[in-house]
Amino acid sequence: MATRVACIGECMMELSERPDGSLLRGYGGDTLNTALYLARLGVAVDYVTALGDDPWSEEMLAAWAAEGVGTAQVRRLPGRMPGLYIIRTDDKGERSFHYWRDSAAARDLFSGPGAAETRAALADYDLVYASGISLSLYGEAGRGALAETCRAVQARGGRVAFDTNYRPRGWPDKAKAQSAFRDAMAAADLIFASSEDLEWLYGPEGEEEVLRHHGRCEIVLKGSGSPPSVRVLAGSDDVTVPASPVAAVVDTTAAGDSFAAAYMAARLAGRPPAAAAACGHRLAGAVIGHRGAVIPRSAMPDLPLATEQGRP
Ligand code: ADP
């Protein structure tokens, strides 16, 4: 049976304000981007979230299904709505993000009606992926329920991946984020960390927070720089894999999300960590060469995911 992956999080309605004040509608979310790219790479993936029973929730579901993302674990909460944000671009081209998300359906995934069913279903997946943004949605009790669910996944032989996407505005204070990230890293089997996120969150010694897990789990530490390198630590291996320069960086939205998708797809196909990182760079390199989070299908690079003669 194909490996089943669950990506947990929130997709929001996105409105981009144009110079004349009109709004262009889209939708977006970090873990959704990862799910979408996993599906494009042939991985059996479900997006796990909650939506409302409004027309936009319907549209999102249809769009995800059209991309091959499984929607069986999307809970529908009657009377609720997805979160929403507006992207405003000032006259210097600088973008700012403005959110209406406190009452978003996705925040009740681990606490509202039906949470027990979601948790039971999640325990059956082979790989469960969540990000720091996912963690910021749930509050203390919901995060506790998610942590318990991850332990159930691992008890059944599944794995848990965590991506340190840190957005300060999602957290009531930094201390809460610091402790939630520490717990999530300590519980993960695979960590995608960006040195920038770790520094914002923990200060100059931030990388130590993830490197202390070397040996216990697989770590992909994304550096800054242009083009950036990633350091992959798995077992006793510690290798640095540089990205190839990208001729024109157009928009870095979803760079990390797509990197994680290609890395996981390659690992699930049996490729070793350094080869998986090269796949991550290839896909992320294509994504940043296009506007928006989701590139045209025709621009998807042909990644060497299969192992030679099927052997890792
Ligand atoms: P995010 O901030 O979304 O986490 P990162 O900045 O960590 O994204 O970049 C993720 C990946 O995107 C990098 O590991 C690399 O593969 C690719 N990438 C980002 N910026 C560049 C660049 N300037 N040149 C080439 N690749 C890049």
Tab-separated table of C-alpha atoms and ligand atoms in Angstrom:
chain	number	residue	atom	x	y	z
A	1	MET	CA	0.000	0.000	0.000
A	2	ALA	CA	1.236	3.504	-0.791
A	3	THR	CA	2.691	5.479	2.095
A	4	ARG	CA	0.030	7.813	3.423
A	5	VAL	CA	0.978	11.294	4.543
A	6	ALA	CA	-1.189	13.702	6.535
A	7	CYS	CA	-0.425	17.434	6.395
A	8	ILE	CA	-2.044	19.349	9.256
A	9	GLY	CA	-2.813	23.063	9.265
A	10	GLU	CA	-4.888	25.891	7.909
A	11	CYS	CA	-5.648	27.240	4.491
A	12	MET	CA	-6.970	30.791	4.421
A	13	MET	CA	-8.730	32.899	1.860
A	14	GLU	CA	-6.236	35.321	0.362
A	15	LEU	CA	-7.252	38.712	-1.006
A	16	SER	CA	-4.605	40.729	-2.851
A	17	GLU	CA	-5.383	44.415	-3.002
A	18	ARG	CA	-4.688	46.019	-6.363
A	19	PRO	CA	-3.765	49.672	-6.876
A	20	ASP	CA	-7.397	50.585	-7.664
A	21	GLY	CA	-8.538	49.022	-4.369
A	22	SER	CA	-10.164	45.972	-5.944
A	23	LEU	CA	-9.333	42.595	-4.446
A	24	LEU	CA	-8.131	39.497	-6.209
A	25	ARG	CA	-9.164	36.264	-4.493
A	26	GLY	CA	-7.005	33.230	-3.924
A	27	TYR	CA	-6.211	30.958	-1.011
A	28	GLY	CA	-3.086	29.821	0.745
A	29	GLY	CA	-1.462	28.069	3.661
A	30	ASP	CA	2.014	26.705	4.367
A	31	THR	CA	1.140	23.057	5.044
A	32	LEU	CA	-1.396	23.093	2.205
A	33	ASN	CA	1.415	24.110	-0.171
A	34	THR	CA	3.442	21.152	1.083
A	35	ALA	CA	0.467	18.796	0.631
A	36	LEU	CA	-0.137	20.064	-2.879
A	37	TYR	CA	3.481	19.568	-3.941
A	38	LEU	CA	3.569	16.115	-2.303
A	39	ALA	CA	0.488	15.167	-4.362
A	40	ARG	CA	2.137	16.459	-7.539
A	41	LEU	CA	5.148	14.284	-6.741
A	42	GLY	CA	2.930	11.202	-6.565
A	43	VAL	CA	2.678	10.825	-2.784
A	44	ALA	CA	-0.686	9.754	-1.287
A	45	VAL	CA	-1.416	12.766	0.910
A	46	ASP	CA	-4.437	14.073	2.811
A	47	TYR	CA	-4.870	17.618	4.057
A	48	VAL	CA	-6.152	17.638	7.625
A	49	THR	CA	-7.975	20.778	8.682
A	50	ALA	CA	-11.422	22.162	9.435
A	51	LEU	CA	-13.523	24.342	7.144
A	52	GLY	CA	-16.995	25.838	7.313
A	53	ASP	CA	-20.087	25.095	5.219
A	54	ASP	CA	-19.788	28.320	3.176
A	55	PRO	CA	-19.217	28.572	-0.586
A	56	TRP	CA	-15.494	29.407	-0.220
A	57	SER	CA	-14.883	26.311	1.881
A	58	GLU	CA	-16.550	24.323	-0.926
A	59	GLU	CA	-14.291	25.960	-3.491
A	60	MET	CA	-11.169	25.190	-1.495
A	61	LEU	CA	-12.155	21.547	-1.166
A	62	ALA	CA	-12.780	21.264	-4.895
A	63	ALA	CA	-9.454	22.952	-5.715
A	64	TRP	CA	-7.489	20.659	-3.383
A	65	ALA	CA	-9.198	17.576	-4.806
A	66	ALA	CA	-8.393	18.770	-8.332
A	67	GLU	CA	-4.713	18.864	-7.291
A	68	GLY	CA	-4.911	15.281	-6.048
A	69	VAL	CA	-4.836	16.208	-2.342
A	70	GLY	CA	-7.093	13.902	-0.300
A	71	THR	CA	-9.895	15.682	1.553
A	72	ALA	CA	-11.399	12.792	3.554
A	73	GLN	CA	-10.035	14.270	6.805
A	74	VAL	CA	-11.328	17.800	6.292
A	75	ARG	CA	-13.898	18.444	9.020
A	76	ARG	CA	-16.790	20.756	8.204
A	77	LEU	CA	-18.020	22.971	11.028
A	78	PRO	CA	-21.520	24.328	10.355
A	79	GLY	CA	-21.784	28.102	10.555
A	80	ARG	CA	-18.017	28.627	10.573
A	81	MET	CA	-15.758	30.145	7.924
A	82	PRO	CA	-12.134	29.853	6.809
A	83	GLY	CA	-9.680	32.517	8.012
A	84	LEU	CA	-8.905	35.412	5.696
A	85	TYR	CA	-5.994	37.734	4.959
A	86	ILE	CA	-5.410	40.697	2.713
A	87	ILE	CA	-2.050	41.351	1.088
A	88	ARG	CA	-1.418	45.043	0.666
A	89	THR	CA	1.436	46.285	-1.535
A	90	ASP	CA	2.702	49.796	-0.856
A	91	ASP	CA	4.027	52.166	-3.504
A	92	LYS	CA	7.561	50.803	-2.978
A	93	GLY	CA	6.402	47.236	-3.746
A	94	GLU	CA	6.686	46.175	-0.071
A	95	ARG	CA	3.976	43.667	0.888
A	96	SER	CA	2.152	43.611	4.234
A	97	PHE	CA	-0.271	40.960	5.493
A	98	HIS	CA	-3.455	41.680	7.466
A	99	TYR	CA	-5.415	38.826	9.075
A	100	TRP	CA	-8.941	37.936	10.172
A	101	ARG	CA	-8.373	34.479	11.536
A	102	ASP	CA	-9.281	34.262	15.225
A	103	SER	CA	-12.603	32.551	14.549
A	104	ALA	CA	-11.384	30.397	11.658
A	105	ALA	CA	-12.806	26.871	11.627
A	106	ALA	CA	-9.294	25.369	11.376
A	107	ARG	CA	-8.495	26.477	14.928
A	108	ASP	CA	-10.987	23.961	16.343
A	109	LEU	CA	-9.502	20.899	14.659
A	110	PHE	CA	-8.315	19.402	17.949
A	111	SER	CA	-10.946	20.823	20.278
A	112	GLY	CA	-14.291	21.211	18.520
A	113	PRO	CA	-16.914	18.595	17.724
A	114	GLY	CA	-15.427	15.655	15.852
A	115	ALA	CA	-11.910	16.152	17.262
A	116	ALA	CA	-11.843	12.587	18.598
A	117	GLU	CA	-12.554	11.219	15.105
A	118	THR	CA	-9.783	13.342	13.587
A	119	ARG	CA	-7.307	12.137	16.201
A	120	ALA	CA	-8.249	8.489	15.691
A	121	ALA	CA	-7.934	8.818	11.914
A	122	LEU	CA	-4.545	10.573	12.158
A	123	ALA	CA	-3.052	7.741	14.190
A	124	ASP	CA	-3.231	5.490	11.099
A	125	TYR	CA	-1.012	7.618	8.833
A	126	ASP	CA	2.564	6.658	8.011
A	127	LEU	CA	3.848	10.232	8.194
A	128	VAL	CA	2.244	13.238	9.857
A	129	TYR	CA	3.569	16.698	8.960
A	130	ALA	CA	2.821	19.930	10.821
A	131	SER	CA	4.509	23.334	11.049
A	132	GLY	CA	5.062	26.017	13.643
A	133	ILE	CA	2.160	27.877	12.052
A	134	SER	CA	-0.049	24.794	12.581
A	135	LEU	CA	0.942	24.782	16.269
A	136	SER	CA	0.004	28.447	16.645
A	137	LEU	CA	-3.594	27.665	15.669
A	138	TYR	CA	-4.625	25.382	18.474
A	139	GLY	CA	-3.925	26.860	21.905
A	140	GLU	CA	-2.477	24.885	24.807
A	141	ALA	CA	-5.165	22.168	24.977
A	142	GLY	CA	-5.286	21.633	21.227
A	143	ARG	CA	-1.471	21.398	21.066
A	144	GLY	CA	-1.594	18.811	23.848
A	145	ALA	CA	-4.128	16.784	21.849
A	146	LEU	CA	-1.938	17.034	18.747
A	147	ALA	CA	1.125	15.890	20.731
A	148	GLU	CA	-0.786	12.903	22.079
A	149	THR	CA	-1.956	12.071	18.564
A	150	CYS	CA	1.642	12.179	17.322
A	151	ARG	CA	2.646	9.705	20.029
A	152	ALA	CA	-0.156	7.399	18.832
A	153	VAL	CA	1.179	7.695	15.254
A	154	GLN	CA	4.668	6.725	16.443
A	155	ALA	CA	3.349	3.870	18.603
A	156	ARG	CA	1.896	2.375	15.414
A	157	GLY	CA	5.197	2.714	13.576
A	158	GLY	CA	4.444	6.004	11.808
A	159	ARG	CA	6.666	9.082	11.800
A	160	VAL	CA	6.188	12.722	12.645
A	161	ALA	CA	7.729	15.648	10.750
A	162	PHE	CA	7.849	19.223	12.027
A	163	ASP	CA	8.748	22.365	10.084
A	164	THR	CA	9.742	25.400	12.174
A	165	ASN	CA	7.719	28.041	10.385
A	166	TYR	CA	7.695	30.816	12.969
A	167	ARG	CA	5.317	33.752	12.554
A	168	PRO	CA	5.437	35.905	15.724
A	169	ARG	CA	1.950	37.351	15.214
A	170	GLY	CA	0.392	33.894	15.568
A	171	TRP	CA	1.558	33.681	19.195
A	172	PRO	CA	0.391	35.561	22.308
A	173	ASP	CA	4.027	35.873	23.410
A	174	LYS	CA	7.453	34.543	22.497
A	175	ALA	CA	7.774	32.291	25.566
A	176	LYS	CA	4.727	30.246	24.492
A	177	ALA	CA	6.174	29.795	21.014
A	178	GLN	CA	9.592	28.857	22.416
A	179	SER	CA	8.172	26.115	24.590
A	180	ALA	CA	5.744	24.814	21.926
A	181	PHE	CA	8.591	24.602	19.380
A	182	ARG	CA	10.855	22.872	21.916
A	183	ASP	CA	8.185	20.253	22.608
A	184	ALA	CA	7.473	19.745	18.894
A	185	MET	CA	11.172	19.331	18.041
A	186	ALA	CA	11.661	16.888	20.917
A	187	ALA	CA	8.752	14.765	19.640
A	188	ALA	CA	9.606	14.802	15.909
A	189	ASP	CA	11.358	12.135	13.846
A	190	LEU	CA	12.180	14.632	11.094
A	191	ILE	CA	12.744	18.363	11.658
A	192	PHE	CA	12.918	21.030	8.969
A	193	ALA	CA	14.394	24.076	10.656
A	194	SER	CA	15.428	27.406	9.246
A	195	SER	CA	18.336	29.055	11.013
A	196	GLU	CA	16.505	32.372	10.588
A	197	ASP	CA	13.388	31.084	12.408
A	198	LEU	CA	15.525	29.634	15.187
A	199	GLU	CA	17.414	32.885	15.650
A	200	TRP	CA	14.216	34.970	15.788
A	201	LEU	CA	12.775	32.578	18.287
A	202	TYR	CA	15.737	31.703	20.516
A	203	GLY	CA	18.436	34.274	19.722
A	204	PRO	CA	21.993	33.748	18.415
A	205	GLU	CA	22.274	30.250	19.949
A	206	GLY	CA	19.038	29.184	18.218
A	207	GLU	CA	20.588	26.419	16.117
A	208	GLU	CA	21.572	24.580	19.318
A	209	GLU	CA	17.874	24.082	20.013
A	210	VAL	CA	17.599	21.798	17.017
A	211	LEU	CA	21.153	20.388	16.922
A	212	ARG	CA	20.686	18.850	20.374
A	213	HIS	CA	18.386	16.332	18.649
A	214	HIS	CA	21.154	15.143	16.291
A	215	GLY	CA	21.383	11.369	16.457
A	216	ARG	CA	17.862	10.965	17.797
A	217	CYS	CA	16.123	12.218	14.664
A	218	GLU	CA	16.741	13.475	11.139
A	219	ILE	CA	17.402	17.211	10.871
A	220	VAL	CA	17.326	19.448	7.824
A	221	LEU	CA	18.755	22.826	8.817
A	222	LYS	CA	18.167	25.470	6.170
A	223	GLY	CA	20.699	28.271	6.129
A	224	SER	CA	20.437	31.784	4.811
A	225	GLY	CA	22.626	33.129	2.033
A	226	SER	CA	22.037	33.306	-1.658
A	227	PRO	CA	21.884	30.621	-2.862
A	228	PRO	CA	21.338	28.996	0.539
A	229	SER	CA	22.729	25.660	1.719
A	230	VAL	CA	21.057	23.087	3.896
A	231	ARG	CA	22.824	20.977	6.473
A	232	VAL	CA	21.374	17.484	6.751
A	233	LEU	CA	22.058	15.477	9.892
A	234	ALA	CA	20.885	11.882	9.902
A	235	GLY	CA	22.390	9.180	12.099
A	236	SER	CA	26.128	9.873	12.132
A	237	ASP	CA	25.978	11.745	8.798
A	238	ASP	CA	26.348	15.509	8.714
A	239	VAL	CA	26.446	16.861	5.151
A	240	THR	CA	25.945	20.295	3.651
A	241	VAL	CA	24.078	20.506	0.365
A	242	PRO	CA	24.176	23.868	-1.464
A	243	ALA	CA	21.328	25.033	-3.686
A	244	SER	CA	22.130	25.892	-7.298
A	245	PRO	CA	21.837	29.576	-8.135
A	246	VAL	CA	18.440	30.542	-9.550
A	247	ALA	CA	18.708	32.920	-12.513
A	248	ALA	CA	15.832	35.176	-11.447
A	249	VAL	CA	14.250	34.929	-8.018
A	250	VAL	CA	10.727	36.212	-8.631
A	251	ASP	CA	8.846	35.351	-5.425
A	252	THR	CA	10.080	33.225	-2.507
A	253	THR	CA	6.557	32.340	-1.306
A	254	ALA	CA	6.368	28.590	-0.555
A	255	ALA	CA	10.123	28.033	-1.001
A	256	GLY	CA	10.401	26.192	2.307
A	257	ASP	CA	7.034	24.438	1.890
A	258	SER	CA	7.954	23.021	-1.503
A	259	PHE	CA	11.461	22.116	-0.303
A	260	ALA	CA	9.899	20.026	2.486
A	261	ALA	CA	7.533	18.310	0.030
A	262	ALA	CA	10.303	17.249	-2.338
A	263	TYR	CA	12.574	16.192	0.533
A	264	MET	CA	9.878	13.994	2.069
A	265	ALA	CA	8.818	12.550	-1.304
A	266	ALA	CA	12.433	11.570	-1.993
A	267	ARG	CA	12.954	10.048	1.462
A	268	LEU	CA	9.683	8.099	1.165
A	269	ALA	CA	10.935	6.783	-2.187
A	270	GLY	CA	14.090	5.562	-0.438
A	271	ARG	CA	16.557	8.270	-1.503
A	272	PRO	CA	19.281	9.096	1.044
A	273	PRO	CA	19.131	12.433	2.909
A	274	ALA	CA	21.657	14.341	0.750
A	275	ALA	CA	19.892	13.283	-2.471
A	276	ALA	CA	16.556	14.255	-0.894
A	277	ALA	CA	17.962	17.702	-0.082
A	278	ALA	CA	19.056	18.093	-3.709
A	279	CYS	CA	15.458	17.270	-4.759
A	280	GLY	CA	14.214	19.875	-2.263
A	281	HIS	CA	16.502	22.509	-3.776
A	282	ARG	CA	15.396	21.621	-7.328
A	283	LEU	CA	11.701	22.033	-6.574
A	284	ALA	CA	12.141	25.125	-4.359
A	285	GLY	CA	14.381	26.635	-7.063
A	286	ALA	CA	11.559	26.235	-9.600
A	287	VAL	CA	8.954	27.615	-7.160
A	288	ILE	CA	10.887	30.828	-6.470
A	289	GLY	CA	11.257	31.429	-10.188
A	290	HIS	CA	7.469	31.996	-10.426
A	291	ARG	CA	4.973	34.344	-8.851
A	292	GLY	CA	2.766	32.850	-6.117
A	293	ALA	CA	2.975	29.675	-4.049
A	294	VAL	CA	1.802	27.247	-6.705
A	295	ILE	CA	3.681	27.029	-9.986
A	296	PRO	CA	2.129	25.775	-13.218
A	297	ARG	CA	2.247	22.005	-13.574
A	298	SER	CA	4.317	22.458	-16.714
A	299	ALA	CA	7.037	24.122	-14.599
A	300	MET	CA	7.388	21.178	-12.204
A	301	PRO	CA	10.958	19.845	-12.415
A	302	ASP	CA	11.469	16.174	-13.136
A	303	LEU	CA	12.924	15.018	-9.816
A	304	PRO	CA	14.963	11.828	-9.512
A	305	LEU	CA	12.725	10.346	-6.828
A	306	ALA	CA	12.992	6.679	-7.730
A	307	THR	CA	15.996	4.782	-6.439
A	308	GLU	CA	18.234	2.920	-8.853
A	309	GLN	CA	16.790	-0.597	-9.325
A	310	GLY	CA	14.395	0.249	-6.516
A	311	ARG	CA	17.169	0.096	-3.908
A	312	PRO	CA	17.754	2.865	-1.403
B	1	ADP	P1	11.423	29.672	3.698
B	1	ADP	O1	11.803	31.016	4.203
B	1	ADP	O2	10.152	29.605	2.899
B	1	ADP	O3	11.555	28.559	4.719
B	1	ADP	P2	14.062	29.337	2.707
B	1	ADP	O4	14.586	30.692	2.584
B	1	ADP	O5	14.470	28.486	3.869
B	1	ADP	O6	12.477	29.340	2.586
B	1	ADP	O7	14.409	28.564	1.366
B	1	ADP	C1	13.931	27.273	1.152
B	1	ADP	C2	14.637	26.717	-0.036
B	1	ADP	O8	14.352	27.513	-1.193
B	1	ADP	C3	16.142	26.709	0.056
B	1	ADP	O9	16.616	25.602	0.786
B	1	ADP	C4	16.519	26.624	-1.413
B	1	ADP	O10	16.326	25.323	-1.891
B	1	ADP	C5	15.469	27.519	-2.051
B	1	ADP	N1	15.958	28.911	-2.176
B	1	ADP	C6	15.585	29.969	-1.432
B	1	ADP	N2	16.239	31.089	-1.828
B	1	ADP	C7	17.052	30.723	-2.852
B	1	ADP	C8	17.997	31.422	-3.702
B	1	ADP	N3	18.249	32.713	-3.575
B	1	ADP	N4	18.630	30.700	-4.653
B	1	ADP	C9	18.405	29.378	-4.807
B	1	ADP	N5	17.542	28.680	-4.041
B	1	ADP	C10	16.872	29.326	-3.079
